[in-house]
Amino acid sequence: MSVTGVFGGLSSFLPSSLLQNGLYQVPVVMAATLAVVVAFWTARLLARHVWYTRRLSCFSKPPTHSWLLGHLGQMQNTEEGLVAVDDLVQSYTHSCCWFLGPFYHLVRVFHPDYTKPLLMAPASITVKDELFYGFLRPWLGQSLLLSNGEDWSRRRRLLTPAFHFDVLRNYVVIFNTSTNTLHAKWSRLMSEGRNNMEMFHHVSLMTLDSLLKCAFSYNSNCQDTSSEYVSAIVELGDLIIDRRQRILHHWDWIYWRSQQGKRFKRATDVVHSFTRGVVQQRRALISQQRETVTHSDPDTAPPKKKDFIDIVLAQDEEGQGLTDEEIQAEANTFMFAGHDTTASAICWTLYNLASHAHYQDKCRQEVVELMQGRHRHEIEWDDLANLPFTTMCIKETLRLHSPVLAVTRQYTKDMPLPGDRTVPKGAICLVSLYGTHRNPTVWTNPYEFHPERFDPANTRGRSSHAFIPFSSGPRNCIGQKFAIAELRVVVALTLLRFRLTPGVNPDLETPSGGIRRLPQVVLRAEGGLWLRLEPVALPVP
C-alpha cells in the first residue's frame, strides 16, 4: 500500500478540523519516513552481513549464539577472556572468522604465516578501522596512529627524526632521573615499613613523568603531586575501554549525550588545552631564538638538548612541516602510546623476575658488573648494548605478557592468505599479538617464562613474525626503540637497588602469584600487581 493510501485510510478516523489544517499529517509523515529509513538501513545491514558471511566461509568459524548475533558478547576483557583466546589458538591453529552481530566482520589471525602478509602489506592499501581506533579520534585527532594514505606517509616522514638514535641518547638521562625519583619514593615508603607495593600505580606515574620531560621539557612532579593533566590522561584511557564494551555507545549521537561521553569531552578539553599551550609557547620561543641568532654569533650560544616538540617544529624550515594542530595531535599520541604501554612492560618484567629468583639474580649480577668502578650508578646510552641477559628477560616478558594484545587493520583490496583463504576488502583483520606469542605450534612450552628463547643461538630458523610486540611492517610502532631503551634503564636500576619477591594484594589477602590478568588499553592485573621490595647494598666503586 502506498503512503497516500495509508493517509487516505486514516482520514476517515480524524476530526475534520485536523483534516482542514493538515496538522495530523506532520507526525504521520515523520513516522512513515523514519520507518522507511529504518527498513532500508536494516535491509542493507542484513545484505552486507550475508555477503561477508559468504566471503568469510573459507575461514573456520567458532560456535555462535545465532546467525544474526554471531559472537557478540564472547570477547571478554577478563582473565577468562584471555584463556578463551588460548583455547581459540589451540583449536584453530592459525585463524578464524568472528562476527559481532551483523555490524562487524572480523578475521582473527594468530600465526606468523598469516600475520606476516597482513602486517607487511603496503601502507597505501592499509587502513586503521573505526571499531578499535575510531574512539581515539576525538582525543588524538588525525595523528600518525589514526591517519591513512598520503597523510600517514607525510606524518611518518616528518616524525621519524624525533626517534633517531642521537635523540634517544639524550632521553636516557631523563630515564635515569625519573627512575631515581621513583626509587627515592619507594625508599621513603620502605622506611615507613611499607614494603608491599602496587607496581602499576607507581610505574605509570614514572613513565608519564619521563614522557612529559621528553615530549615537552615539562617537569610535572607528577610522581609526588597530583596533576589535572595526568588525571585526565588516565581517565581517558579508562573511558575508551568502557565505550568499547557498550555496543550502544559505538554510535556518537548516543555516546556524546551520555555521562561517559560528557566526562570524555571534559577530559579531552584539559589535555588539548595543555598541549595547545605548550606548542604555541614553544613556536613563539623558537621564532624569538631565530631572531636572536641572526643578531649574534651562533657559535657562542650554548646548545640546547631538544625535546619531541622542538624536533617536530624544526621540520618546518621550508614551510612543509606540521601545523600546530597536527603537532598537538602527535604530542597527544606520543603521550597516549608511550606511557601506559611502557609501564605495562616494566611492571610485568619486574613481576616475572620476582617470580623467578634465579633469573633476577642473573640480571642483577649483569648490572653490578656493569657498574664496577663507577662513582655514579647511572645507566648510560652505551650501556644499553651491554645488558644481554636483562634484554632477553625483557623480550620474554613482551612475548608472555604483551602490553598490547592485538592490532587491527582494514584493507582497500582483497588480501590473500595461505591455504587459498582471502580476507575480503573492508573486513577487519584482528592480528592477535597475544595469540601469536603463545601459539604452541610456534613456541615450545609457550606459557612458561623462559628468557633463553631469545639467546641469539636459539633464534635461528624462527619466523620473523613469531615475535611482534611492536607490530611489524610499514605501520609498526615508531617509538619501539624509545620504549626498549626506557625498559632497560628502569629494569636495570631497579634490580641494582632492590630485591623483588611476589607481594600480597591487601584487599584480597592473596599473593600476586595468583594474579588475574586484566586486558584493557594495555595488559594490567585485576586489583593491581603487588610486589615486595627489599633494599640491596649497592656495589662499592
Coordinates of C-alpha atoms in Angstrom, one line a residue:
M1 CA 0.0 0.0 0.0
S2 CA 1.3 3.5 -0.8
V3 CA 1.8 6.2 1.7
T4 CA -1.1 8.2 0.1
G5 CA -3.3 5.2 0.6
V6 CA -2.4 5.0 4.2
F7 CA -3.1 8.6 4.8
G8 CA -6.5 8.2 3.0
G9 CA -7.5 5.4 5.3
L10 CA -6.5 7.3 8.4
S11 CA -8.5 10.4 7.3
S12 CA -11.9 8.8 8.0
F13 CA -11.0 8.5 11.7
L14 CA -9.7 12.0 12.3
P15 CA -11.6 15.2 13.1
S16 CA -12.4 17.5 10.2
S17 CA -10.6 20.4 11.9
L18 CA -7.3 18.4 11.8
L19 CA -8.0 17.4 8.2
Q20 CA -8.5 21.1 7.2
N21 CA -5.3 22.2 8.9
G22 CA -3.3 19.2 7.8
L23 CA -1.5 19.1 11.1
Y24 CA -2.2 15.4 11.5
Q25 CA 0.0 14.7 8.5
V26 CA 3.2 16.0 10.1
P27 CA 3.8 13.3 12.7
V28 CA 2.4 10.6 10.3
V29 CA 4.8 11.7 7.6
M30 CA 7.7 11.8 10.0
A31 CA 6.8 8.3 11.3
A32 CA 6.4 6.9 7.9
T33 CA 9.7 8.4 6.7
L34 CA 11.5 7.1 9.8
A35 CA 10.0 3.6 9.2
V36 CA 11.2 3.6 5.6
V37 CA 14.8 4.8 6.6
V38 CA 15.0 2.1 9.3
A39 CA 13.7 -0.6 6.9
F40 CA 16.2 0.4 4.3
W41 CA 19.1 0.5 6.8
T42 CA 18.1 -2.9 8.2
A43 CA 17.9 -4.5 4.8
R44 CA 21.2 -3.0 3.8
L45 CA 22.8 -4.2 7.1
L46 CA 21.5 -7.8 6.6
A47 CA 22.5 -7.9 3.0
R48 CA 26.0 -6.8 4.0
H49 CA 26.0 -9.5 6.7
V50 CA 25.0 -12.2 4.2
W51 CA 27.8 -11.1 1.8
Y52 CA 30.5 -11.1 4.5
T53 CA 29.3 -14.5 5.9
R54 CA 29.6 -16.0 2.4
R55 CA 33.0 -14.4 1.7
L56 CA 34.5 -15.5 5.0
S57 CA 33.3 -19.1 4.8
C58 CA 36.9 -20.1 3.8
F59 CA 37.8 -19.5 7.5
S60 CA 36.9 -21.7 10.4
K61 CA 34.1 -20.3 12.5
P62 CA 33.9 -20.9 16.2
P63 CA 30.4 -21.7 17.6
T64 CA 28.0 -18.7 17.6
H65 CA 24.8 -17.7 19.5
S66 CA 23.0 -17.5 16.2
W67 CA 23.5 -16.5 12.6
L68 CA 22.4 -12.9 13.4
L69 CA 24.2 -12.3 16.7
G70 CA 27.3 -14.2 15.9
H71 CA 29.9 -14.0 18.6
L72 CA 28.5 -10.8 20.2
G73 CA 29.4 -10.8 23.9
Q74 CA 32.0 -13.6 23.6
M75 CA 35.1 -11.3 23.7
Q76 CA 35.7 -10.6 27.4
N77 CA 38.2 -8.2 28.9
T78 CA 38.9 -10.6 31.8
E79 CA 41.3 -13.5 32.7
E80 CA 38.6 -15.8 31.3
G81 CA 38.6 -13.9 28.0
L82 CA 42.4 -14.4 27.7
V83 CA 42.0 -18.1 28.4
A84 CA 39.4 -18.3 25.7
V85 CA 41.9 -16.8 23.3
D86 CA 44.4 -19.6 24.3
D87 CA 41.6 -22.1 23.6
L88 CA 40.9 -20.5 20.2
V89 CA 44.6 -20.7 19.2
Q90 CA 44.8 -24.4 20.2
S91 CA 41.6 -25.2 18.3
Y92 CA 42.1 -23.3 15.1
T93 CA 46.0 -23.0 14.9
H94 CA 46.2 -20.0 12.6
S95 CA 43.0 -18.1 12.0
C96 CA 39.2 -18.0 12.3
C97 CA 36.4 -15.6 11.4
W98 CA 34.4 -13.7 14.0
F99 CA 31.1 -11.8 13.8
L100 CA 30.0 -9.1 16.2
G101 CA 26.3 -9.3 15.3
P102 CA 25.6 -8.1 11.8
F103 CA 27.7 -5.0 12.5
Y104 CA 31.4 -6.0 12.5
H105 CA 33.0 -8.8 10.5
L106 CA 36.5 -9.9 11.6
V107 CA 39.2 -12.3 10.7
R108 CA 41.3 -13.2 13.7
V109 CA 44.9 -14.4 12.9
F110 CA 47.5 -15.8 15.4
H111 CA 50.2 -17.5 13.4
P112 CA 53.3 -15.9 11.8
D113 CA 52.4 -17.3 8.3
Y114 CA 49.1 -15.3 8.5
T115 CA 50.2 -12.2 10.4
K116 CA 53.1 -11.5 8.1
P117 CA 51.3 -10.8 4.8
L118 CA 48.8 -8.6 6.6
L119 CA 51.3 -6.5 8.6
M120 CA 53.8 -6.3 5.7
A121 CA 51.1 -5.0 3.2
P122 CA 51.9 -1.6 1.7
A123 CA 50.7 1.3 3.8
S124 CA 48.9 2.6 0.7
I125 CA 46.3 -0.1 1.0
T126 CA 46.2 -0.4 4.8
V127 CA 43.6 1.5 6.8
K128 CA 43.0 1.8 10.5
D129 CA 39.5 0.6 11.3
E130 CA 36.9 2.6 13.3
L131 CA 35.9 -0.2 15.7
F132 CA 39.1 -0.3 17.6
Y133 CA 40.7 3.1 16.7
G134 CA 37.8 5.4 15.9
F135 CA 37.0 6.1 19.6
L136 CA 40.5 7.6 20.0
R137 CA 40.0 10.2 17.3
P138 CA 38.3 12.9 19.4
W139 CA 41.4 12.7 21.7
L140 CA 44.3 12.1 19.3
G141 CA 42.9 13.7 16.2
Q142 CA 44.2 12.7 12.7
S143 CA 47.6 11.7 14.1
L144 CA 50.1 9.2 12.8
L145 CA 48.3 6.4 14.7
L146 CA 45.0 7.1 13.0
S147 CA 45.8 8.6 9.6
N148 CA 46.0 6.7 6.3
G149 CA 47.4 7.0 2.8
E150 CA 49.5 10.0 1.8
D151 CA 48.6 11.9 5.0
W152 CA 50.1 9.0 7.0
S153 CA 53.3 8.9 4.8
R154 CA 53.9 12.6 5.2
R155 CA 53.5 12.4 9.0
R156 CA 55.7 9.4 9.3
R157 CA 58.5 11.1 7.3
L158 CA 58.3 14.2 9.4
L159 CA 58.2 12.4 12.8
T160 CA 61.0 9.9 12.1
P161 CA 63.8 12.3 13.1
A162 CA 62.2 12.6 16.6
F163 CA 63.2 8.9 17.2
H164 CA 66.7 8.9 15.8
F165 CA 69.4 7.3 17.9
D166 CA 71.1 10.7 18.6
V167 CA 67.8 12.0 20.1
L168 CA 67.2 8.8 22.1
R169 CA 70.8 9.2 23.6
N170 CA 69.7 12.4 25.3
Y171 CA 66.5 10.8 26.6
V172 CA 68.5 8.2 28.6
V173 CA 69.5 10.9 31.1
I174 CA 65.8 11.6 31.6
F175 CA 65.0 7.9 32.1
N176 CA 67.6 7.8 34.9
T177 CA 66.3 10.9 36.6
S178 CA 62.7 9.8 36.6
T179 CA 63.7 6.3 37.8
N180 CA 65.7 7.9 40.6
T181 CA 62.6 9.8 41.7
L182 CA 60.6 6.6 41.7
H183 CA 63.2 4.8 43.8
A184 CA 63.5 7.6 46.2
K185 CA 59.8 7.4 46.8
W186 CA 60.0 3.6 47.3
S187 CA 62.8 4.1 49.8
R188 CA 60.7 6.6 51.8
L189 CA 57.8 4.1 51.8
M190 CA 60.0 1.3 52.9
S191 CA 61.4 3.4 55.8
E192 CA 57.8 3.6 57.0
G193 CA 57.5 -0.2 56.9
R194 CA 55.6 -0.3 53.6
N195 CA 57.5 -2.9 51.6
N196 CA 54.4 -4.3 49.8
M197 CA 53.7 -2.0 46.8
E198 CA 51.4 -2.0 43.8
M199 CA 53.5 -1.6 40.7
F200 CA 51.2 -0.1 38.1
H201 CA 50.3 3.0 40.1
H202 CA 53.9 3.9 40.8
V203 CA 55.4 2.9 37.4
S204 CA 52.7 4.6 35.3
L205 CA 53.4 7.9 37.0
M206 CA 57.1 7.4 36.4
T207 CA 56.7 6.8 32.7
L208 CA 54.3 9.8 32.5
D209 CA 57.0 11.9 34.2
S210 CA 59.6 10.7 31.7
L211 CA 57.3 11.4 28.7
L212 CA 56.4 14.9 29.8
K213 CA 60.1 15.7 30.1
C214 CA 60.9 14.1 26.8
A215 CA 58.0 15.5 24.9
F216 CA 57.6 19.0 26.4
S217 CA 60.6 19.5 28.7
Y218 CA 57.9 19.8 31.3
N219 CA 58.7 18.9 34.9
S220 CA 55.3 18.0 36.3
N221 CA 56.4 16.4 39.6
C222 CA 53.5 14.0 38.9
Q223 CA 55.2 11.2 40.9
D224 CA 54.8 13.2 44.1
T225 CA 51.9 15.6 43.4
S226 CA 48.6 15.4 41.6
S227 CA 48.1 16.9 38.2
E228 CA 44.9 17.7 36.3
Y229 CA 46.6 16.8 33.0
V230 CA 47.9 13.5 34.3
S231 CA 44.5 12.7 35.8
A232 CA 42.8 13.5 32.5
I233 CA 45.0 11.1 30.6
V234 CA 44.3 8.3 33.0
E235 CA 40.6 8.9 32.8
L236 CA 40.6 9.0 29.0
G237 CA 42.2 5.5 28.9
D238 CA 39.5 4.1 31.2
L239 CA 36.7 5.7 29.2
I240 CA 38.0 4.3 25.9
I241 CA 37.7 0.8 27.3
D242 CA 34.3 1.5 28.8
R243 CA 33.0 2.7 25.4
R244 CA 34.2 -0.4 23.6
Q245 CA 32.3 -2.6 25.9
R246 CA 28.9 -0.8 25.5
I247 CA 27.6 -1.5 22.0
L248 CA 25.1 1.4 22.0
H249 CA 27.9 3.8 22.8
H250 CA 29.5 2.9 19.5
W251 CA 27.1 5.4 17.9
D252 CA 28.3 9.0 18.5
W253 CA 24.8 10.5 18.8
I254 CA 24.1 8.3 21.8
Y255 CA 27.6 8.4 23.4
W256 CA 28.0 12.2 23.4
R257 CA 24.7 12.5 25.3
S258 CA 25.7 10.0 28.0
Q259 CA 27.5 10.8 31.2
Q260 CA 30.6 8.9 30.0
G261 CA 30.6 11.0 26.8
K262 CA 30.4 14.2 28.7
R263 CA 33.3 13.1 31.0
F264 CA 35.3 12.2 27.9
K265 CA 34.7 15.7 26.5
R266 CA 35.8 17.4 29.7
A267 CA 39.0 15.3 29.9
T268 CA 39.9 15.9 26.3
D269 CA 39.4 19.7 26.8
V270 CA 42.0 19.5 29.7
V271 CA 44.5 17.5 27.6
H272 CA 44.1 19.6 24.4
S273 CA 44.4 22.9 26.4
F274 CA 47.7 21.8 27.8
T275 CA 49.3 20.6 24.6
R276 CA 48.0 23.6 22.7
G277 CA 49.6 26.0 25.2
V278 CA 52.9 24.1 25.1
V279 CA 53.1 24.1 21.3
Q280 CA 52.2 27.8 20.9
Q281 CA 54.7 28.8 23.6
R282 CA 57.4 26.7 22.0
R283 CA 56.8 28.1 18.5
A284 CA 57.0 31.6 19.8
L285 CA 60.2 30.8 21.7
I286 CA 61.8 29.3 18.5
S287 CA 60.9 32.4 16.5
Q288 CA 62.5 34.6 19.2
Q289 CA 65.6 32.4 19.3
R290 CA 66.0 32.7 15.5
E291 CA 65.9 36.4 15.7
T292 CA 68.5 36.4 18.4
V293 CA 70.8 34.2 16.5
T294 CA 70.7 36.4 13.4
H295 CA 71.9 39.3 15.5
S296 CA 74.6 37.4 17.4
D297 CA 77.4 34.8 16.9
P298 CA 75.6 31.4 16.7
D299 CA 78.8 29.7 17.9
T300 CA 78.6 31.4 21.3
A301 CA 75.1 30.2 22.1
P302 CA 75.0 27.2 24.4
P303 CA 73.4 24.2 22.6
K304 CA 70.0 23.1 24.0
K305 CA 69.0 19.5 24.1
K306 CA 65.9 19.2 22.0
D307 CA 62.7 17.5 23.1
F308 CA 60.0 16.0 20.9
I309 CA 58.2 19.3 20.3
D310 CA 61.5 21.1 19.3
I311 CA 62.4 18.4 16.8
V312 CA 59.0 18.3 15.2
L313 CA 58.8 22.0 14.9
A314 CA 62.3 22.1 13.4
Q315 CA 60.9 20.1 10.4
D316 CA 59.1 23.3 9.3
E317 CA 62.2 25.1 8.0
E318 CA 60.8 25.1 4.4
G319 CA 57.2 25.6 5.3
Q320 CA 56.3 21.9 4.6
G321 CA 56.0 20.8 8.2
L322 CA 53.1 20.0 10.5
T323 CA 50.7 22.7 11.6
D324 CA 50.2 23.5 15.3
E325 CA 47.0 21.4 15.3
E326 CA 48.9 18.4 13.8
I327 CA 51.8 18.7 16.2
Q328 CA 49.3 18.8 19.1
A329 CA 47.7 15.5 17.8
E330 CA 51.2 13.9 17.5
A331 CA 52.1 15.0 21.0
N332 CA 48.9 13.6 22.4
T333 CA 49.5 10.4 20.6
F334 CA 53.1 10.2 21.9
M335 CA 51.8 10.5 25.5
F336 CA 48.9 8.0 24.9
A337 CA 51.0 5.4 23.1
G338 CA 54.1 5.8 25.2
H339 CA 53.3 5.9 28.9
D340 CA 50.9 3.0 29.5
T341 CA 52.5 0.5 27.2
T342 CA 55.9 1.0 28.6
A343 CA 54.6 1.0 32.2
S344 CA 52.9 -2.3 31.5
A345 CA 56.0 -3.9 30.1
I346 CA 58.1 -2.7 33.0
C347 CA 55.6 -4.0 35.6
W348 CA 55.3 -7.4 34.0
T349 CA 59.1 -7.7 33.6
L350 CA 59.5 -7.0 37.4
Y351 CA 56.7 -9.4 38.2
N352 CA 58.3 -12.2 36.1
L353 CA 61.7 -11.6 37.7
A354 CA 60.2 -11.5 41.2
S355 CA 58.6 -14.9 40.4
H356 CA 61.9 -16.4 39.1
A357 CA 64.6 -15.5 41.6
H358 CA 67.4 -17.2 39.7
Y359 CA 66.8 -15.1 36.6
Q360 CA 66.5 -12.0 38.8
D361 CA 69.9 -12.8 40.4
K362 CA 71.5 -13.3 37.0
C363 CA 70.2 -9.9 35.7
R364 CA 71.3 -8.2 38.9
Q365 CA 74.8 -9.6 38.6
E366 CA 75.0 -8.4 35.0
V367 CA 74.1 -4.8 36.1
V368 CA 76.5 -5.0 39.1
E369 CA 79.4 -5.9 36.8
L370 CA 78.5 -3.1 34.5
M371 CA 78.6 -0.6 37.4
Q372 CA 82.0 -1.8 38.7
G373 CA 84.4 1.1 39.2
R374 CA 81.8 3.8 38.8
H375 CA 81.1 6.5 41.4
R376 CA 77.6 7.2 39.9
H377 CA 75.2 4.4 39.4
E378 CA 73.5 5.5 36.2
I379 CA 72.8 3.7 33.0
E380 CA 74.4 5.4 30.0
W381 CA 73.5 5.1 26.3
D382 CA 76.5 2.8 25.6
D383 CA 75.5 0.5 28.5
L384 CA 72.2 -0.5 26.8
A385 CA 74.0 -2.9 24.4
N386 CA 75.9 -4.5 27.4
L387 CA 72.8 -5.9 29.1
P388 CA 72.2 -9.0 27.0
F389 CA 70.5 -11.3 29.6
T390 CA 68.4 -8.4 31.0
T391 CA 67.3 -7.7 27.5
M392 CA 66.4 -11.4 27.0
C393 CA 64.2 -11.2 30.1
I394 CA 62.5 -8.1 28.8
K395 CA 61.8 -9.7 25.4
E396 CA 60.4 -12.8 27.0
T397 CA 58.1 -10.6 29.1
L398 CA 57.0 -8.8 25.9
R399 CA 56.2 -12.3 24.5
L400 CA 54.4 -13.8 27.5
H401 CA 52.7 -10.6 28.7
S402 CA 52.3 -8.5 25.6
P403 CA 51.3 -5.0 26.7
V404 CA 49.3 -4.5 23.5
L405 CA 47.3 -7.7 22.9
A406 CA 46.2 -7.1 19.3
V407 CA 46.3 -4.6 16.4
T408 CA 43.6 -4.3 13.8
R409 CA 43.7 -3.4 10.1
Q410 CA 41.4 -3.0 7.2
Y411 CA 42.5 -3.1 3.5
T412 CA 41.2 -1.4 0.4
K413 CA 41.6 -4.6 -1.6
D414 CA 41.2 -8.3 -1.0
M415 CA 44.2 -9.8 0.9
P416 CA 45.3 -13.4 0.0
L417 CA 46.4 -15.7 2.9
P418 CA 47.8 -19.2 2.9
G419 CA 45.5 -22.1 2.2
D420 CA 43.6 -20.3 -0.6
R421 CA 42.0 -18.1 2.0
T422 CA 41.1 -14.5 1.3
V423 CA 40.3 -11.6 3.6
P424 CA 37.7 -9.5 1.6
K425 CA 38.1 -5.8 1.2
G426 CA 36.7 -3.9 4.2
A427 CA 36.7 -6.8 6.7
I428 CA 38.5 -6.1 10.0
C429 CA 41.7 -8.1 10.5
L430 CA 42.5 -8.6 14.2
V431 CA 46.1 -9.6 14.4
S432 CA 46.5 -11.2 17.8
L433 CA 49.9 -10.5 19.2
Y434 CA 48.9 -12.3 22.3
G435 CA 47.8 -15.4 20.4
T436 CA 50.8 -15.4 18.1
H437 CA 53.2 -15.2 21.1
R438 CA 51.5 -18.1 22.9
N439 CA 50.8 -20.3 19.9
P440 CA 52.0 -23.9 20.7
T441 CA 52.8 -24.6 17.1
V442 CA 55.2 -21.7 17.1
W443 CA 56.7 -21.7 20.7
T444 CA 57.7 -24.7 22.9
N445 CA 56.0 -24.5 26.3
P446 CA 54.5 -21.1 25.4
Y447 CA 53.0 -20.4 28.8
E448 CA 56.4 -20.6 30.6
F449 CA 58.8 -17.8 31.3
H450 CA 62.0 -18.9 29.6
P451 CA 64.3 -16.0 28.6
E452 CA 66.8 -18.2 26.9
R453 CA 64.4 -18.4 23.9
F454 CA 65.9 -15.0 22.9
D455 CA 69.5 -16.1 23.1
P456 CA 70.8 -15.5 19.6
A457 CA 71.8 -19.2 19.3
N458 CA 68.1 -20.1 19.9
T459 CA 66.5 -17.7 17.4
R460 CA 67.9 -19.2 14.2
G461 CA 65.1 -20.5 12.0
R462 CA 62.4 -18.7 13.9
S463 CA 59.9 -16.8 11.8
S464 CA 60.4 -13.0 11.7
H465 CA 56.8 -12.7 12.7
A466 CA 56.8 -15.1 15.7
F467 CA 57.7 -12.2 18.0
I468 CA 55.9 -8.9 17.1
P469 CA 55.3 -6.9 20.3
F470 CA 55.6 -3.6 18.4
S471 CA 53.7 -4.9 15.4
S472 CA 55.6 -5.0 12.1
G473 CA 55.8 -3.7 8.6
P474 CA 55.4 -0.1 7.4
R475 CA 52.9 0.7 10.2
N476 CA 54.9 -0.7 13.0
C477 CA 55.4 1.3 16.3
I478 CA 57.6 4.3 15.5
G479 CA 58.6 4.6 19.2
Q480 CA 59.8 1.0 19.8
K481 CA 63.5 2.0 20.3
F482 CA 62.4 4.6 22.8
A483 CA 60.4 2.0 24.7
I484 CA 63.1 -0.6 24.8
A485 CA 65.7 2.0 25.9
E486 CA 63.5 3.1 28.8
L487 CA 62.7 -0.6 29.7
R488 CA 66.4 -1.4 30.0
V489 CA 67.2 1.6 32.1
V490 CA 64.3 1.2 34.6
V491 CA 64.7 -2.6 35.0
A492 CA 68.5 -2.4 35.4
L493 CA 68.4 0.3 38.0
T494 CA 65.6 -1.3 39.9
L495 CA 67.4 -4.6 40.2
L496 CA 70.6 -2.9 41.2
R497 CA 68.8 -1.3 44.2
F498 CA 66.0 -3.6 45.2
R499 CA 65.3 -7.3 45.5
L500 CA 61.8 -8.3 44.4
T501 CA 59.5 -11.0 45.6
P502 CA 55.8 -11.6 44.9
G503 CA 53.7 -9.4 47.1
V504 CA 50.2 -9.6 48.6
N505 CA 47.1 -7.7 47.5
P506 CA 45.9 -6.2 50.8
D507 CA 42.2 -6.2 49.7
L508 CA 42.2 -9.8 48.7
E509 CA 45.0 -11.1 51.0
T510 CA 46.2 -13.3 48.2
P511 CA 49.8 -13.5 46.9
S512 CA 50.5 -11.9 43.5
G513 CA 51.4 -15.3 42.2
G514 CA 47.7 -15.9 41.8
I515 CA 47.1 -12.8 39.7
R516 CA 44.2 -12.4 37.2
R517 CA 45.3 -10.6 34.1
L518 CA 43.2 -7.6 33.0
P519 CA 43.2 -6.7 29.3
Q520 CA 42.4 -3.0 28.9
V521 CA 44.1 -0.5 26.6
V522 CA 47.2 -2.4 27.8
L523 CA 47.6 -5.6 29.8
R524 CA 47.1 -4.9 33.5
A525 CA 46.2 -7.0 36.6
E526 CA 42.9 -7.2 38.5
G527 CA 43.4 -5.4 41.8
G528 CA 46.9 -4.3 40.7
L529 CA 50.3 -6.0 40.6
W530 CA 51.8 -6.3 44.1
L531 CA 55.5 -6.9 44.7
R532 CA 57.5 -6.9 47.9
L533 CA 60.7 -4.8 47.8
E534 CA 63.9 -5.1 49.9
P535 CA 66.9 -2.8 49.6
V536 CA 70.1 -4.2 48.0
A537 CA 73.5 -3.0 49.1
L538 CA 75.0 -1.0 46.2
P539 CA 78.4 -2.1 44.9
V540 CA 81.3 -0.1 46.2
P541 CA 83.3 1.7 43.4

